[in-house]
Structures are given as C-alpha cells and as structure tokens.
mmCIF file of C-alpha atoms in Angstrom:
data_model
loop_
_atom_site.group_PDB
_atom_site.id
_atom_site.type_symbol
_atom_site.label_atom_id
_atom_site.label_comp_id
_atom_site.label_asym_id
_atom_site.label_seq_id
_atom_site.Cartn_x
_atom_site.Cartn_y
_atom_site.Cartn_z
ATOM 1 C CA MET A 1 -8.636 79.474 43.571
ATOM 2 C CA ARG A 2 -5.198 79.586 43.014
ATOM 3 C CA LEU A 3 -3.369 82.749 41.075
ATOM 4 C CA ASN A 4 -3.512 80.725 37.666
ATOM 5 C CA ARG A 5 -6.864 79.796 37.214
ATOM 6 C CA VAL A 6 -8.872 81.399 34.455
ATOM 7 C CA ILE A 7 -12.300 82.351 34.239
ATOM 8 C CA ALA A 8 -14.092 78.982 32.940
ATOM 9 C CA THR A 9 -16.748 79.559 30.318
ATOM 10 C CA ALA A 10 -19.472 76.946 31.265
ATOM 11 C CA ALA A 11 -22.681 78.846 32.237
ATOM 12 C CA ALA A 12 -22.772 80.394 36.052
ATOM 13 C CA SER A 13 -26.280 78.860 36.343
ATOM 14 C CA VAL A 14 -24.662 75.308 37.202
ATOM 15 C CA LEU A 15 -25.041 75.311 40.663
ATOM 16 C CA ALA A 16 -25.439 71.794 41.687
ATOM 17 C CA ALA A 17 -22.295 70.019 40.234
ATOM 18 C CA THR A 18 -22.079 69.166 44.204
ATOM 19 C CA GLY A 19 -26.124 68.935 45.109
ATOM 20 C CA LEU A 20 -24.620 70.558 48.428
ATOM 21 C CA VAL A 21 -26.249 74.230 47.478
ATOM 22 C CA ALA A 22 -29.355 74.088 48.339
ATOM 23 C CA CYS A 23 -29.310 75.473 52.117
ATOM 24 C CA SER A 24 -31.316 78.042 53.711
ATOM 25 C CA SER A 25 -31.081 81.410 52.828
ATOM 26 C CA ASP A 26 -30.810 83.069 56.151
ATOM 27 C CA SER A 27 -27.587 83.662 56.488
ATOM 28 C CA ALA A 28 -26.821 86.065 59.112
ATOM 29 C CA ASP A 29 -28.777 83.536 61.627
ATOM 30 C CA ASN A 30 -26.848 81.168 60.340
ATOM 31 C CA ALA A 31 -23.490 82.387 61.966
ATOM 32 C CA ALA A 32 -24.944 84.154 64.345
ATOM 33 C CA GLY A 33 -24.489 81.700 66.937
ATOM 34 C CA ASP A 34 -27.537 82.893 69.540
ATOM 35 C CA ASN A 35 -28.418 79.427 70.671
ATOM 36 C CA GLY A 36 -25.087 78.473 71.922
ATOM 37 C CA ASP A 37 -24.254 75.796 69.712
ATOM 38 C CA ASP A 38 -21.157 76.220 67.043
ATOM 39 C CA GLN A 39 -21.746 78.532 64.649
ATOM 40 C CA VAL A 40 -22.250 77.164 60.884
ATOM 41 C CA VAL A 41 -20.613 78.940 58.094
ATOM 42 C CA ARG A 42 -21.162 77.303 54.474
ATOM 43 C CA ILE A 43 -17.912 77.706 52.783
ATOM 44 C CA GLY A 44 -17.614 77.446 48.699
ATOM 45 C CA THR A 45 -14.577 76.694 47.543
ATOM 46 C CA THR A 46 -12.879 74.433 44.336
ATOM 47 C CA ASP A 47 -10.337 72.482 46.238
ATOM 48 C CA SER A 48 -11.667 71.219 49.642
ATOM 49 C CA ASP A 49 -10.015 68.303 48.805
ATOM 50 C CA GLN A 50 -6.646 69.949 49.803
ATOM 51 C CA LYS A 51 -4.911 69.056 53.073
ATOM 52 C CA ALA A 52 -5.003 72.749 54.305
ATOM 53 C CA TRP A 53 -8.965 72.489 54.320
ATOM 54 C CA SER A 54 -9.126 69.558 56.716
ATOM 55 C CA VAL A 55 -6.846 71.536 59.077
ATOM 56 C CA PHE A 56 -8.868 74.551 58.224
ATOM 57 C CA VAL A 57 -12.049 72.891 59.461
ATOM 58 C CA ASP A 58 -10.631 71.242 62.366
ATOM 59 C CA LYS A 59 -9.011 74.824 63.890
ATOM 60 C CA ALA A 60 -12.242 76.331 63.326
ATOM 61 C CA LYS A 61 -14.118 73.960 64.973
ATOM 62 C CA GLU A 62 -11.713 74.391 67.761
ATOM 63 C CA GLU A 63 -12.939 78.416 67.761
ATOM 64 C CA GLY A 64 -16.520 77.448 68.251
ATOM 65 C CA ILE A 65 -17.218 77.723 64.318
ATOM 66 C CA ASP A 66 -18.930 74.587 62.624
ATOM 67 C CA LEU A 67 -17.255 74.925 58.742
ATOM 68 C CA GLU A 68 -19.528 73.459 55.944
ATOM 69 C CA LEU A 69 -17.372 72.930 53.293
ATOM 70 C CA VAL A 70 -19.405 73.086 49.627
ATOM 71 C CA PRO A 71 -17.162 72.156 46.953
ATOM 72 C CA PHE A 72 -17.735 73.223 43.378
ATOM 73 C CA THR A 73 -16.266 71.901 40.370
ATOM 74 C CA GLU A 74 -16.374 74.806 38.395
ATOM 75 C CA TYR A 75 -15.248 78.624 39.217
ATOM 76 C CA THR A 76 -18.833 80.341 37.678
ATOM 77 C CA PRO A 77 -21.098 79.169 39.987
ATOM 78 C CA VAL A 78 -19.290 80.178 43.043
ATOM 79 C CA ASN A 79 -19.344 83.764 42.982
ATOM 80 C CA PRO A 80 -23.450 83.421 42.049
ATOM 81 C CA ALA A 81 -24.284 81.260 44.946
ATOM 82 C CA LEU A 82 -22.652 83.583 47.368
ATOM 83 C CA ALA A 83 -24.485 86.319 45.732
ATOM 84 C CA GLU A 84 -27.722 84.656 45.985
ATOM 85 C CA ASN A 85 -27.197 83.307 49.571
ATOM 86 C CA GLN A 86 -26.825 80.044 48.846
ATOM 87 C CA ILE A 87 -23.269 79.816 50.815
ATOM 88 C CA ASP A 88 -21.984 82.475 53.129
ATOM 89 C CA VAL A 89 -18.411 82.816 52.220
ATOM 90 C CA ASN A 90 -16.113 81.581 49.726
ATOM 91 C CA LYS A 91 -12.372 81.338 49.085
ATOM 92 C CA PHE A 92 -11.320 80.032 45.698
ATOM 93 C CA GLN A 93 -10.261 83.189 44.187
ATOM 94 C CA HIS A 94 -7.926 85.944 43.668
ATOM 95 C CA ILE A 95 -8.851 89.633 43.502
ATOM 96 C CA LEU A 96 -8.827 90.564 39.522
ATOM 97 C CA TYR A 97 -11.139 87.113 39.191
ATOM 98 C CA LEU A 98 -13.597 88.980 41.936
ATOM 99 C CA ALA A 99 -13.197 92.113 39.606
ATOM 100 C CA GLN A 100 -13.765 90.515 36.285
ATOM 101 C CA TYR A 101 -17.022 88.796 37.745
ATOM 102 C CA GLU A 102 -18.049 92.177 39.054
ATOM 103 C CA ALA A 103 -17.424 94.126 36.176
ATOM 104 C CA SER A 104 -19.586 91.961 34.064
ATOM 105 C CA SER A 105 -22.390 90.701 36.634
ATOM 106 C CA GLY A 106 -22.847 94.348 38.729
ATOM 107 C CA GLU A 107 -22.998 92.159 41.949
ATOM 108 C CA ASP A 108 -21.510 94.286 45.011
ATOM 109 C CA LEU A 109 -19.198 91.463 46.585
ATOM 110 C CA ARG A 110 -16.630 92.252 49.055
ATOM 111 C CA ILE A 111 -13.459 90.936 50.774
ATOM 112 C CA VAL A 112 -13.270 90.064 54.324
ATOM 113 C CA GLY A 113 -9.777 89.333 54.283
ATOM 114 C CA SER A 114 -6.801 87.765 52.295
ATOM 115 C CA ALA A 115 -5.241 84.260 51.856
ATOM 116 C CA GLU A 116 -2.062 82.989 50.308
ATOM 117 C CA ILE A 117 -0.794 84.055 46.972
ATOM 118 C CA ASN A 118 0.813 81.579 44.759
ATOM 119 C CA THR A 119 3.992 82.457 43.013
ATOM 120 C CA LEU A 120 5.005 82.100 39.560
ATOM 121 C CA GLY A 121 8.181 81.105 38.622
ATOM 122 C CA LEU A 122 10.852 80.848 36.072
ATOM 123 C CA PHE A 123 12.377 77.645 35.439
ATOM 124 C CA TRP A 124 15.556 76.816 33.312
ATOM 125 C CA LYS A 125 16.688 73.239 33.101
ATOM 126 C CA ASP A 126 20.317 72.618 34.920
ATOM 127 C CA HIS A 127 20.308 76.253 35.346
ATOM 128 C CA ASP A 128 19.856 77.373 39.340
ATOM 129 C CA SER A 129 20.401 81.361 38.378
ATOM 130 C CA LEU A 130 19.773 83.681 35.715
ATOM 131 C CA ASP A 131 23.339 83.862 34.601
ATOM 132 C CA GLY A 132 23.795 83.755 30.961
ATOM 133 C CA ILE A 133 20.288 83.803 30.135
ATOM 134 C CA GLU A 134 20.477 86.862 28.062
ATOM 135 C CA GLY A 135 19.799 86.253 24.450
ATOM 136 C CA GLN A 136 17.277 82.938 25.133
ATOM 137 C CA LYS A 137 13.801 82.408 23.799
ATOM 138 C CA VAL A 138 11.672 81.906 27.412
ATOM 139 C CA ALA A 139 8.390 79.994 27.050
ATOM 140 C CA ILE A 140 5.330 81.577 28.944
ATOM 141 C CA PRO A 141 1.808 80.762 29.272
ATOM 142 C CA ASN A 142 -0.549 82.338 26.744
ATOM 143 C CA ASP A 143 -3.805 82.391 28.331
ATOM 144 C CA PRO A 144 -5.464 85.579 29.676
ATOM 145 C CA SER A 145 -5.368 84.961 33.461
ATOM 146 C CA ASN A 146 -1.077 84.059 33.148
ATOM 147 C CA GLN A 147 0.315 85.796 30.035
ATOM 148 C CA GLY A 148 0.479 89.533 31.630
ATOM 149 C CA ARG A 149 1.423 88.182 34.872
ATOM 150 C CA ALA A 150 4.266 86.203 33.122
ATOM 151 C CA ILE A 151 5.375 89.077 31.586
ATOM 152 C CA ASN A 152 5.851 91.230 34.837
ATOM 153 C CA VAL A 153 7.404 88.101 36.360
ATOM 154 C CA LEU A 154 10.211 88.840 33.636
ATOM 155 C CA VAL A 155 9.890 92.733 34.053
ATOM 156 C CA GLN A 156 10.484 92.000 37.827
ATOM 157 C CA ALA A 157 13.505 89.857 36.970
ATOM 158 C CA GLY A 158 14.854 92.532 34.996
ATOM 159 C CA LEU A 159 14.525 90.347 31.784
ATOM 160 C CA VAL A 160 11.824 92.171 29.971
ATOM 161 C CA LYS A 161 11.110 96.304 29.380
ATOM 162 C CA VAL A 162 7.322 97.441 28.616
ATOM 163 C CA LYS A 163 6.711 100.115 26.574
ATOM 164 C CA ASP A 164 5.631 103.428 27.932
ATOM 165 C CA GLY A 165 1.898 103.981 28.502
ATOM 166 C CA ALA A 166 1.272 99.744 28.418
ATOM 167 C CA ASP A 167 -1.229 98.360 30.719
ATOM 168 C CA LYS A 168 0.911 98.017 33.957
ATOM 169 C CA LEU A 169 -1.024 95.099 35.489
ATOM 170 C CA ASN A 170 -1.398 93.049 32.348
ATOM 171 C CA PRO A 171 0.683 93.652 29.678
ATOM 172 C CA THR A 172 0.790 91.767 26.384
ATOM 173 C CA PRO A 173 3.514 90.336 24.094
ATOM 174 C CA ALA A 174 3.011 93.550 21.855
ATOM 175 C CA ASP A 175 3.546 95.545 25.272
ATOM 176 C CA ILE A 176 7.124 94.396 25.112
ATOM 177 C CA ASP A 177 10.030 96.906 24.143
ATOM 178 C CA LYS A 178 12.264 93.945 22.469
ATOM 179 C CA GLU A 179 14.970 96.240 22.047
ATOM 180 C CA GLY A 180 15.353 97.427 25.576
ATOM 181 C CA SER A 181 14.654 93.716 26.951
ATOM 182 C CA LYS A 182 17.287 90.996 27.366
ATOM 183 C CA VAL A 183 15.152 87.994 26.316
ATOM 184 C CA GLU A 184 12.733 87.081 23.610
ATOM 185 C CA VAL A 185 9.143 86.185 24.610
ATOM 186 C CA THR A 186 7.461 83.348 23.165
ATOM 187 C CA PRO A 187 3.675 82.738 24.432
ATOM 188 C CA VAL A 188 2.702 79.089 23.956
ATOM 189 C CA ASP A 189 -0.346 77.058 25.351
ATOM 190 C CA ALA A 190 0.261 76.618 28.872
ATOM 191 C CA SER A 191 0.383 72.877 28.866
ATOM 192 C CA GLN A 192 3.615 73.308 26.307
ATOM 193 C CA THR A 193 5.424 75.151 29.088
ATOM 194 C CA PRO A 194 7.078 71.821 30.499
ATOM 195 C CA THR A 195 7.921 71.010 27.114
ATOM 196 C CA ALA A 196 9.750 73.925 26.339
ATOM 197 C CA TYR A 197 11.771 73.570 29.590
ATOM 198 C CA ASN A 198 12.656 70.151 28.880
ATOM 199 C CA GLN A 199 13.898 71.055 25.416
ATOM 200 C CA GLY A 200 16.636 73.770 27.296
ATOM 201 C CA ASP A 201 14.321 76.398 26.971
ATOM 202 C CA PRO A 202 13.586 79.209 29.789
ATOM 203 C CA ALA A 203 10.046 78.660 30.860
ATOM 204 C CA ILE A 204 7.407 80.466 32.896
ATOM 205 C CA ILE A 205 5.384 77.654 34.342
ATOM 206 C CA ASN A 206 1.988 77.440 36.670
ATOM 207 C CA ASN A 207 1.753 75.468 39.692
ATOM 208 C CA ASN A 208 -0.839 73.018 38.102
ATOM 209 C CA TRP A 209 1.792 72.031 34.988
ATOM 210 C CA LEU A 210 4.228 71.894 37.631
ATOM 211 C CA SER A 211 3.190 69.477 39.387
ATOM 212 C CA ARG A 212 2.201 67.202 36.500
ATOM 213 C CA ALA A 213 5.656 67.629 34.755
ATOM 214 C CA GLY A 214 7.335 66.808 37.990
ATOM 215 C CA ILE A 215 9.281 70.214 38.165
ATOM 216 C CA ASP A 216 10.057 71.176 41.923
ATOM 217 C CA ALA A 217 8.556 74.285 42.582
ATOM 218 C CA SER A 218 11.870 74.945 44.710
ATOM 219 C CA THR A 219 14.234 75.066 41.381
ATOM 220 C CA ALA A 220 12.978 78.317 40.005
ATOM 221 C CA VAL A 221 15.600 81.023 38.725
ATOM 222 C CA ALA A 222 13.394 83.979 39.474
ATOM 223 C CA SER A 223 9.401 84.576 40.278
ATOM 224 C CA ASP A 224 7.441 87.402 41.341
ATOM 225 C CA ASP A 225 7.216 89.116 44.075
ATOM 226 C CA PRO A 226 4.202 88.568 46.833
ATOM 227 C CA ASN A 227 4.750 92.059 48.105
ATOM 228 C CA SER A 228 5.021 93.681 44.884
ATOM 229 C CA GLU A 229 2.381 95.804 43.396
ATOM 230 C CA LEU A 230 2.096 93.747 40.361
ATOM 231 C CA ALA A 231 1.346 90.861 42.122
ATOM 232 C CA GLU A 232 -1.921 92.216 44.229
ATOM 233 C CA PRO A 233 -4.157 91.370 41.638
ATOM 234 C CA TYR A 234 -3.659 87.505 42.307
ATOM 235 C CA ILE A 235 -3.663 87.644 46.018
ATOM 236 C CA ASN A 236 -6.827 85.069 46.899
ATOM 237 C CA ILE A 237 -9.070 86.144 48.992
ATOM 238 C CA PHE A 238 -12.187 85.491 51.234
ATOM 239 C CA ALA A 239 -14.948 86.390 49.375
ATOM 240 C CA VAL A 240 -18.320 87.904 51.260
ATOM 241 C CA ARG A 241 -21.634 89.704 50.400
ATOM 242 C CA ALA A 242 -21.189 93.269 51.199
ATOM 243 C CA GLU A 243 -23.376 93.523 54.345
ATOM 244 C CA ASP A 244 -21.544 90.652 56.186
ATOM 245 C CA ILE A 245 -18.124 92.778 55.618
ATOM 246 C CA ASP A 246 -17.757 93.549 59.059
ATOM 247 C CA ASN A 247 -19.022 89.875 60.430
ATOM 248 C CA PRO A 248 -16.325 89.084 62.920
ATOM 249 C CA THR A 249 -16.924 85.402 62.568
ATOM 250 C CA TYR A 250 -15.841 85.779 59.052
ATOM 251 C CA GLU A 251 -13.546 87.863 59.968
ATOM 252 C CA LYS A 252 -12.200 85.132 62.677
ATOM 253 C CA LEU A 253 -12.075 82.299 59.440
ATOM 254 C CA VAL A 254 -9.192 84.677 58.056
ATOM 255 C CA GLU A 255 -7.484 84.784 61.401
ATOM 256 C CA ILE A 256 -7.466 80.955 61.199
ATOM 257 C CA TRP A 257 -6.219 80.725 57.403
ATOM 258 C CA GLN A 258 -3.202 82.707 58.589
ATOM 259 C CA THR A 259 -2.454 80.159 61.504
ATOM 260 C CA PRO A 260 0.947 78.319 61.368
ATOM 261 C CA GLU A 261 -0.483 74.891 61.123
ATOM 262 C CA VAL A 262 -3.193 75.824 57.885
ATOM 263 C CA THR A 263 -0.024 77.415 56.543
ATOM 264 C CA GLU A 264 2.136 74.592 56.626
ATOM 265 C CA ALA A 265 -0.602 72.139 55.220
ATOM 266 C CA LEU A 266 -0.754 74.932 52.458
ATOM 267 C CA ASN A 267 2.599 75.102 51.652
ATOM 268 C CA GLU A 268 2.437 70.833 51.337
ATOM 269 C CA ASP A 269 -0.345 71.210 49.246
ATOM 270 C CA SER A 270 1.228 73.727 46.979
ATOM 271 C CA ASN A 271 4.659 72.622 46.823
ATOM 272 C CA GLY A 272 6.283 75.129 48.824
ATOM 273 C CA THR A 273 4.757 78.484 46.066
ATOM 274 C CA ALA A 274 2.167 79.557 48.659
ATOM 275 C CA VAL A 275 2.845 82.226 50.550
ATOM 276 C CA GLN A 276 0.478 83.869 53.418
ATOM 277 C CA VAL A 277 -0.204 87.759 52.437
ATOM 278 C CA GLN A 278 -1.593 89.772 54.943
ATOM 279 C CA LYS A 279 -3.485 93.180 54.280
ATOM 280 C CA SER A 280 -6.063 94.881 55.548
ATOM 281 C CA LYS A 281 -9.639 94.492 54.181
ATOM 282 C CA GLU A 282 -9.972 98.246 53.356
ATOM 283 C CA ASP A 283 -6.689 97.876 51.421
ATOM 284 C CA LEU A 284 -8.063 94.529 50.169
ATOM 285 C CA ASN A 285 -11.413 96.215 48.867
ATOM 286 C CA LYS A 286 -9.424 99.547 47.465
ATOM 287 C CA ILE A 287 -7.398 96.963 44.866
ATOM 288 C CA LEU A 288 -10.685 95.698 43.910
ATOM 289 C CA ASP A 289 -12.507 98.630 43.461
ATOM 290 C CA ARG A 290 -9.638 99.652 41.047
ATOM 291 C CA LEU A 291 -9.579 96.779 39.363
ATOM 292 C CA VAL A 292 -13.372 96.588 38.898
ATOM 293 C CA GLU A 293 -12.948 100.173 37.022
ATOM 294 C CA GLU A 294 -10.282 98.473 34.803
ATOM 295 C CA SER A 295 -12.131 95.777 34.131
ATOM 296 C CA LYS A 296 -15.258 97.248 32.573
#
C-alpha cells in the first residue's frame, strides 16, 4: 500500500476478488523448506502488477524463496487474510493503516521489517522554490489519510504552525494557528488538487493524482522528510502474524526488497517519490504499538 491510501469501506469479508486465497493453513511448514525444495511464501499485496514486484520475485527465487503473489483489489481483506492464515506475509500498507486495523479488530499482527515511504509533495506551477509563497492559498487533500500528513508537510516547510495541544501526527485544519502561519490552507477533494495547481495555486498532491495529471514528481517545491518523526506512520511495512516475527525467511524478504535492483524498479513505479527506509523491527513495532493506542 502506498502512503496515501485510505482505509476502504468495503466489507472485510470480501477475500475472493482474485480467487487465489484458498490455500492451506500450515504457514510455518510452508516456509520451512524442510524437503530441500525452494521455500514457498504466499504474500498478499494490492499492486502486484508493478515492476518492483516482478524484480522482487526474481531476486527471491535466487535466494531459494518461491514467492506466490496473492493479489487483492481492495485493502480491507488483506489483513484479515493474514490473520486467518490464508497468506503468510503482506506488503501493501503503512504503519498507521495497520495500527487502525488492529485498534478496531483486536488482532495482533506485527511488523517484520520496513520498506519504502512515498514522499508527499507541495507543487506550485511555474515555480521551483517557496519564494513568494507567503499569503498564498494552498490546496490540500481533505481525506483522513492525507489531510493531517499534508498539513505536516507545510509544518516541516515552515509555512504552517499548529496550535499547542494539537494532535502532532494527525492535525486538522481546525488545529492550524492562522496568525502564526504564512499560508492559508484550503482542504479540497484529493481529485481537485491538480485543478488548483493548474489554476496557479500551490497544492499538496498525492502520487495517484500526480500521475493522472501528468505532473512530474521532481518539480515539488517541498515535501515531507522521510526521516522525520512526523513521517513515521507512513512507512510501508511487511506484516506477519505475531508468532512469525522472528521467521528468518520473512526477514530475508525484507532484505531483498531493500536491494538496489528492487529499489531502482520501485523508483520507476513511483515516479521517483519512493525512499527506502531502514528501521529495526523493534523500532517499527514500538511505533505500531504507540499508534494502536492513539487509534483506540
């Protein structure tokens, strides 16, 4: 899942969009490789058609891991499929999404490793810097998954100040200190952010709409810092069941995803907005646990 994905409203019981989730349930044996053959790992994702996945599968095969991609067309079934042992690993979501799922479901999925974060950028037509932006109206997406992060992009750029006591990780427009800010924030539907951009207004535009609008990601005049604490909830991750947290095969998959070959393909897929993040699983799960508590 990329950083800008929202929690879908479709029923979590809809698993059979692909018809590929009717597998045996002995996950531990499936990845054990006791018979000397390649180890088979069923991994669920929502973007298996991207180049990074084909490179990933080939690299895993070189390491003796046979990846069976289980594609989903919606987000909501993927974590339940993992919890119910229908897949072994999933890689489609950021930490915040998993935290919200766990807070609402009571499941205990864990993070075995980090992947990429897709930076969220501020775009201003015919400008290559923030010079002259003071006093401008900045369009931001108004959906729950992107709005708080968009405000934090402006916070990191020194354009917006939030009030004391506001939710640091997920501020709302009501949390903005207008007198202490340099720009005015205008929440709009995410699909309208490219329109605002084309009309000359600065706009926070997520990756999906960048590609549809033909906007070059490299033209962003500001973006969030992947190493900032404010960006931590949006790190994409590999999730497993709690009992598999130390499975060496799954840890190896994380290493393979971080290889130069997969990273290069990932950058092609993301129009250059993907940045690989390397954090220990201990740190990742601390972030998860904190976000779960905040989401309850």
